[in-house]
CSV table of C-alpha atoms in Angstrom, one decimal:
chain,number,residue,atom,x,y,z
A,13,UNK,CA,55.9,146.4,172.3
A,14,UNK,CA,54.8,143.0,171.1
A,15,UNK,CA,51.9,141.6,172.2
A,16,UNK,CA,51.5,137.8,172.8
A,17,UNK,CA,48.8,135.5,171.2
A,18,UNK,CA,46.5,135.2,175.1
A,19,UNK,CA,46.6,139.0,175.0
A,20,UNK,CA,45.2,139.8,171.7
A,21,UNK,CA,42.7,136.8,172.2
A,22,UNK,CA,41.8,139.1,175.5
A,23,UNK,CA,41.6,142.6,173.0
A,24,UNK,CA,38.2,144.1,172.2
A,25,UNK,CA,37.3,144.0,168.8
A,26,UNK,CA,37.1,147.6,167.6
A,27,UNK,CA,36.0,146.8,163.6
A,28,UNK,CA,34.4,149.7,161.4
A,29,UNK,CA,34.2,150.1,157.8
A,30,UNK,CA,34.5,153.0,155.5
A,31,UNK,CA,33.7,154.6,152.4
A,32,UNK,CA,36.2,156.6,150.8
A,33,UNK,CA,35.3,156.0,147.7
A,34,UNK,CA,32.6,158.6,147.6
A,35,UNK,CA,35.3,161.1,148.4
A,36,UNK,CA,38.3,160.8,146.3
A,37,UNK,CA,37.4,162.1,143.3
A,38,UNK,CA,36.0,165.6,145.3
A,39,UNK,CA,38.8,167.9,144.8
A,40,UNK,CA,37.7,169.9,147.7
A,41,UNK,CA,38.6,166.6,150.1
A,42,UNK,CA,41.6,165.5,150.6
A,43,UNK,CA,41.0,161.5,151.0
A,44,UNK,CA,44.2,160.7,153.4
A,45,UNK,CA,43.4,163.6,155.6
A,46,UNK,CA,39.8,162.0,156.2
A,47,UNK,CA,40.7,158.5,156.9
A,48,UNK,CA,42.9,159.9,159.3
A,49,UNK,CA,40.3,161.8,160.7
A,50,UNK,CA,38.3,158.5,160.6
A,51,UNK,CA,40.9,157.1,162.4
A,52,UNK,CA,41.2,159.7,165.3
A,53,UNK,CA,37.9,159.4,165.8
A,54,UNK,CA,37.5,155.6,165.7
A,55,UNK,CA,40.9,154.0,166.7
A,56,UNK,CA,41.1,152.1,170.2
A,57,UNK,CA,44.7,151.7,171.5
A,58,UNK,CA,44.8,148.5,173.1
A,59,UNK,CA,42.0,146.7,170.9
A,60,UNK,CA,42.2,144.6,167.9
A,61,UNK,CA,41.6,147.2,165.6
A,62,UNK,CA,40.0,146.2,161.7
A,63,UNK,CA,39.3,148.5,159.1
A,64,UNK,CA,37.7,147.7,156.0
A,65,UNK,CA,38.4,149.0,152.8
A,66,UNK,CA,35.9,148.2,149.2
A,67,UNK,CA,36.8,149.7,145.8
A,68,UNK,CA,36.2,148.8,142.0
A,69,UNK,CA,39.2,146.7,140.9
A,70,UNK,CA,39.4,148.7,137.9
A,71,UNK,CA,39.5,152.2,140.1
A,72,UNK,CA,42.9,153.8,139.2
A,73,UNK,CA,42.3,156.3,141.4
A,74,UNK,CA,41.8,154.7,144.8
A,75,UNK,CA,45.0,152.7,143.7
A,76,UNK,CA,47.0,155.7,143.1
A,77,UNK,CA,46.0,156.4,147.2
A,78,UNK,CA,46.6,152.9,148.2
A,79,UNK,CA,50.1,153.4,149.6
A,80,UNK,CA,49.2,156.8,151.3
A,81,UNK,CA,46.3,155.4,153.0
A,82,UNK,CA,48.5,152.8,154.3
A,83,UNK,CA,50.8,155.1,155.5
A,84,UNK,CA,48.7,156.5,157.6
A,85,UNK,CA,47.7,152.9,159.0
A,86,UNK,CA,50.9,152.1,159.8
A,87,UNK,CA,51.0,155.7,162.0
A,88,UNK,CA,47.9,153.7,163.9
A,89,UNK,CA,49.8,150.7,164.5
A,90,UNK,CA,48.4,148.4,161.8
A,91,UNK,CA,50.2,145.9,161.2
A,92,UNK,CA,48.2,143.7,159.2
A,93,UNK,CA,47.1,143.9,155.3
A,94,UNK,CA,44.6,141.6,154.2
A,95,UNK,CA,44.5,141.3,150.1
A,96,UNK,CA,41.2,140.6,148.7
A,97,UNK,CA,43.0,140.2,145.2
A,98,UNK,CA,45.5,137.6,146.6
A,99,UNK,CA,44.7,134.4,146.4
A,100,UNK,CA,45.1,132.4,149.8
A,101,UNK,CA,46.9,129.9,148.2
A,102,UNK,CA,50.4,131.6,147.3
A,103,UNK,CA,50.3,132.4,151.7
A,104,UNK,CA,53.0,129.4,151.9
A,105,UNK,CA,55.1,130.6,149.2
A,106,UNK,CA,54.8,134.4,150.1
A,107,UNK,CA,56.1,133.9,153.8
A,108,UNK,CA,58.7,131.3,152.6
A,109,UNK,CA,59.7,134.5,150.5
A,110,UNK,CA,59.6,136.8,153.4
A,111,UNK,CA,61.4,134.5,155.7
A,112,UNK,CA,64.4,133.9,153.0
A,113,UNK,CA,64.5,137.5,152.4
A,114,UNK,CA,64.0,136.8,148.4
A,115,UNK,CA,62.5,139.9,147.9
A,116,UNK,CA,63.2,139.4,143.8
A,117,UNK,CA,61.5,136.0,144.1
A,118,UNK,CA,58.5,137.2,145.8
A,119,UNK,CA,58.0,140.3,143.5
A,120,UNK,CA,58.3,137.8,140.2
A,121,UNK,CA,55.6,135.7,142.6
A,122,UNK,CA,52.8,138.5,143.4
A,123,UNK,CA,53.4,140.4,139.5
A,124,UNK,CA,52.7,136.6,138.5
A,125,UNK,CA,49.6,136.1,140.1
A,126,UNK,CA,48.3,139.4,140.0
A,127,UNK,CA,48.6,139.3,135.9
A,128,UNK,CA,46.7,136.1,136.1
A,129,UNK,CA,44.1,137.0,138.1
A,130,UNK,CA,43.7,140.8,138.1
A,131,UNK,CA,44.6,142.1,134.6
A,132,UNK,CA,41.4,143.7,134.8
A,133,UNK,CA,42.3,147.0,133.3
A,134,UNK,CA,45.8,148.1,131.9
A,135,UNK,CA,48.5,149.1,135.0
A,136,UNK,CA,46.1,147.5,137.8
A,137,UNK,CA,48.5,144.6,138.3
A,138,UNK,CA,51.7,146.8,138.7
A,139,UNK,CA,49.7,149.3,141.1
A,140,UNK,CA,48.1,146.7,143.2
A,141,UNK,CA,52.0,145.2,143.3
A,142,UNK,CA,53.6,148.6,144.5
A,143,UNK,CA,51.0,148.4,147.6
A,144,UNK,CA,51.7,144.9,148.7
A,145,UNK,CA,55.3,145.4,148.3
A,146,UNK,CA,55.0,148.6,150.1
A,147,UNK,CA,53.4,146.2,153.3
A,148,UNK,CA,56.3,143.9,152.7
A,149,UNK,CA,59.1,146.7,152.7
A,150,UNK,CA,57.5,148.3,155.7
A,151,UNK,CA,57.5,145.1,158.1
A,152,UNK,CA,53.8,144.6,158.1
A,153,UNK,CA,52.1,141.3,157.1
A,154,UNK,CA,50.4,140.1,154.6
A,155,UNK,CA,47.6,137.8,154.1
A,156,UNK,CA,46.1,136.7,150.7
A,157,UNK,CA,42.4,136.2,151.5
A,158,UNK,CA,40.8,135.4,148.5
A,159,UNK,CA,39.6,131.6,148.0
Protein backbone atom coordinates (compact mmCIF):
# COMPACT_ATOMS: atom_id res chain seq x y z
CA UNK A 1 0.00 0.00 0.00
CA UNK A 2 1.23 3.42 -0.94
CA UNK A 3 1.37 6.00 1.40
CA UNK A 4 0.67 9.67 0.48
CA UNK A 5 3.01 12.67 1.12
CA UNK A 6 0.55 14.12 4.68
CA UNK A 7 1.00 10.62 5.94
CA UNK A 8 4.64 10.14 5.89
CA UNK A 9 5.02 13.80 7.01
CA UNK A 10 2.67 12.35 10.14
CA UNK A 11 5.33 9.02 10.51
CA UNK A 12 7.67 8.87 13.40
CA UNK A 13 11.09 8.96 12.61
CA UNK A 14 12.55 5.64 13.69
CA UNK A 15 16.57 6.38 12.47
CA UNK A 16 19.56 4.14 13.92
CA UNK A 17 22.86 3.52 12.59
CA UNK A 18 25.05 0.50 12.40
CA UNK A 19 28.33 -0.92 12.30
CA UNK A 20 28.78 -3.89 10.36
CA UNK A 21 31.88 -3.29 9.48
CA UNK A 22 33.44 -4.59 12.65
CA UNK A 23 31.81 -7.86 11.73
CA UNK A 24 32.28 -8.94 8.29
CA UNK A 25 35.52 -10.09 8.16
CA UNK A 26 34.67 -12.60 11.49
CA UNK A 27 34.01 -15.83 9.86
CA UNK A 28 32.17 -16.94 12.81
CA UNK A 29 29.31 -14.01 11.85
CA UNK A 30 27.41 -14.16 9.27
CA UNK A 31 26.98 -10.18 8.37
CA UNK A 32 23.33 -10.39 6.58
CA UNK A 33 22.04 -12.59 9.27
CA UNK A 34 22.92 -9.67 11.85
CA UNK A 35 21.50 -6.82 10.12
CA UNK A 36 18.58 -8.68 9.97
CA UNK A 37 18.61 -9.32 13.39
CA UNK A 38 19.29 -5.53 13.77
CA UNK A 39 16.45 -5.05 11.87
CA UNK A 40 13.98 -7.31 13.86
CA UNK A 41 14.92 -5.66 16.69
CA UNK A 42 14.85 -2.08 15.50
CA UNK A 43 12.31 -1.80 12.62
CA UNK A 44 8.95 0.20 13.23
CA UNK A 45 6.17 -0.63 10.77
CA UNK A 46 4.38 2.38 10.21
CA UNK A 47 7.41 4.93 10.74
CA UNK A 48 9.84 6.45 8.53
CA UNK A 49 12.34 4.08 9.02
CA UNK A 50 16.41 5.24 8.16
CA UNK A 51 19.27 3.19 8.49
CA UNK A 52 22.68 4.26 8.05
CA UNK A 53 25.38 2.48 6.60
CA UNK A 54 29.56 3.83 6.71
CA UNK A 55 32.37 1.83 4.99
CA UNK A 56 35.90 2.48 3.50
CA UNK A 57 35.43 3.18 -0.20
CA UNK A 58 38.15 1.01 -0.90
CA UNK A 59 36.49 -2.03 1.22
CA UNK A 60 35.91 -4.94 -1.32
CA UNK A 61 34.45 -6.78 1.08
CA UNK A 62 31.53 -4.83 2.43
CA UNK A 63 30.89 -4.25 -1.39
CA UNK A 64 30.84 -7.86 -2.18
CA UNK A 65 27.67 -7.72 0.70
CA UNK A 66 26.20 -4.65 -0.61
CA UNK A 67 23.40 -6.28 -2.74
CA UNK A 68 22.60 -8.90 0.09
CA UNK A 69 22.28 -6.41 2.62
CA UNK A 70 19.87 -4.68 0.51
CA UNK A 71 18.01 -7.59 0.00
CA UNK A 72 17.17 -7.89 3.14
CA UNK A 73 16.08 -4.08 3.21
CA UNK A 74 13.82 -4.45 0.68
CA UNK A 75 12.19 -7.64 2.96
CA UNK A 76 11.67 -4.47 5.54
CA UNK A 77 10.04 -2.31 3.12
CA UNK A 78 12.89 0.09 2.21
CA UNK A 79 12.30 1.63 -0.44
CA UNK A 80 14.79 4.18 -0.56
CA UNK A 81 18.83 4.12 -1.33
CA UNK A 82 20.65 7.09 -0.70
CA UNK A 83 24.33 6.99 -2.46
CA UNK A 84 26.96 8.77 -0.75
CA UNK A 85 29.28 8.12 -3.90
CA UNK A 86 26.66 9.76 -6.29
CA UNK A 87 26.88 12.98 -6.91
CA UNK A 88 23.46 14.93 -6.47
CA UNK A 89 23.91 16.44 -9.58
CA UNK A 90 23.29 13.41 -12.25
CA UNK A 91 19.48 13.12 -9.83
CA UNK A 92 17.81 14.90 -13.09
CA UNK A 93 19.44 12.81 -15.56
CA UNK A 94 19.08 9.49 -13.49
CA UNK A 95 15.22 9.74 -13.08
CA UNK A 96 14.87 11.00 -16.74
CA UNK A 97 16.62 7.49 -17.26
CA UNK A 98 14.26 5.76 -15.04
CA UNK A 99 11.17 7.35 -16.32
CA UNK A 100 12.26 6.54 -20.26
CA UNK A 101 13.05 3.08 -19.15
CA UNK A 102 16.81 3.60 -20.81
CA UNK A 103 18.23 1.23 -18.61
CA UNK A 104 21.53 1.12 -21.23
CA UNK A 105 21.59 4.88 -21.00
CA UNK A 106 21.61 5.10 -17.34
CA UNK A 107 24.13 2.25 -16.77
CA UNK A 108 26.72 4.11 -19.43
CA UNK A 109 25.61 7.28 -16.98
CA UNK A 110 26.38 5.82 -13.31
CA UNK A 111 29.72 3.50 -14.75
CA UNK A 112 30.57 7.21 -16.09
CA UNK A 113 30.53 8.96 -13.03
CA UNK A 114 31.49 6.36 -10.76
CA UNK A 115 35.04 6.03 -12.89
CA UNK A 116 35.36 9.73 -12.46
CA UNK A 117 34.79 10.02 -9.10
CA UNK A 118 35.32 6.63 -7.35
CA UNK A 119 38.17 4.84 -9.17
CA UNK A 120 39.58 4.55 -5.87
CA UNK A 121 40.81 1.02 -5.97
CA UNK A 122 40.59 -1.44 -9.05
CA UNK A 123 36.72 -3.05 -9.50
CA UNK A 124 35.17 -0.45 -6.92
CA UNK A 125 33.40 1.40 -9.78
CA UNK A 126 31.77 -1.79 -11.32
CA UNK A 127 30.83 -3.13 -7.72
CA UNK A 128 29.35 0.01 -6.43
CA UNK A 129 27.48 -0.05 -10.13
CA UNK A 130 26.01 -3.64 -9.63
CA UNK A 131 24.38 -2.25 -6.15
CA UNK A 132 22.75 0.79 -7.62
CA UNK A 133 21.52 -1.04 -10.54
CA UNK A 134 20.40 -3.71 -8.31
CA UNK A 135 17.97 -0.62 -6.46
CA UNK A 136 17.00 0.35 -9.90
CA UNK A 137 16.08 -3.28 -11.16
CA UNK A 138 14.26 -3.89 -7.97
CA UNK A 139 11.79 -0.67 -8.15
CA UNK A 140 13.43 1.18 -5.29
CA UNK A 141 14.70 4.78 -5.58
CA UNK A 142 17.61 6.29 -5.81
CA UNK A 143 19.10 9.40 -4.54
CA UNK A 144 22.67 10.65 -5.27
CA UNK A 145 23.57 12.61 -2.12
CA UNK A 146 26.84 13.70 -2.39
CA UNK A 147 27.51 17.58 -3.11
Amino acid sequence: MELNIKETQRMPLNYFKTNLKNYIYDKNIDPTKLLEKILSEKYKPGQKNIIIFGENHANHKFKELLIDFLKVLFRYNFNCVAFEMLEHVIQKDIDNAVYTHNSDKLKELIKDHLIEYWNKSPGIPETYLKAIMFVIENGKTLIPINK
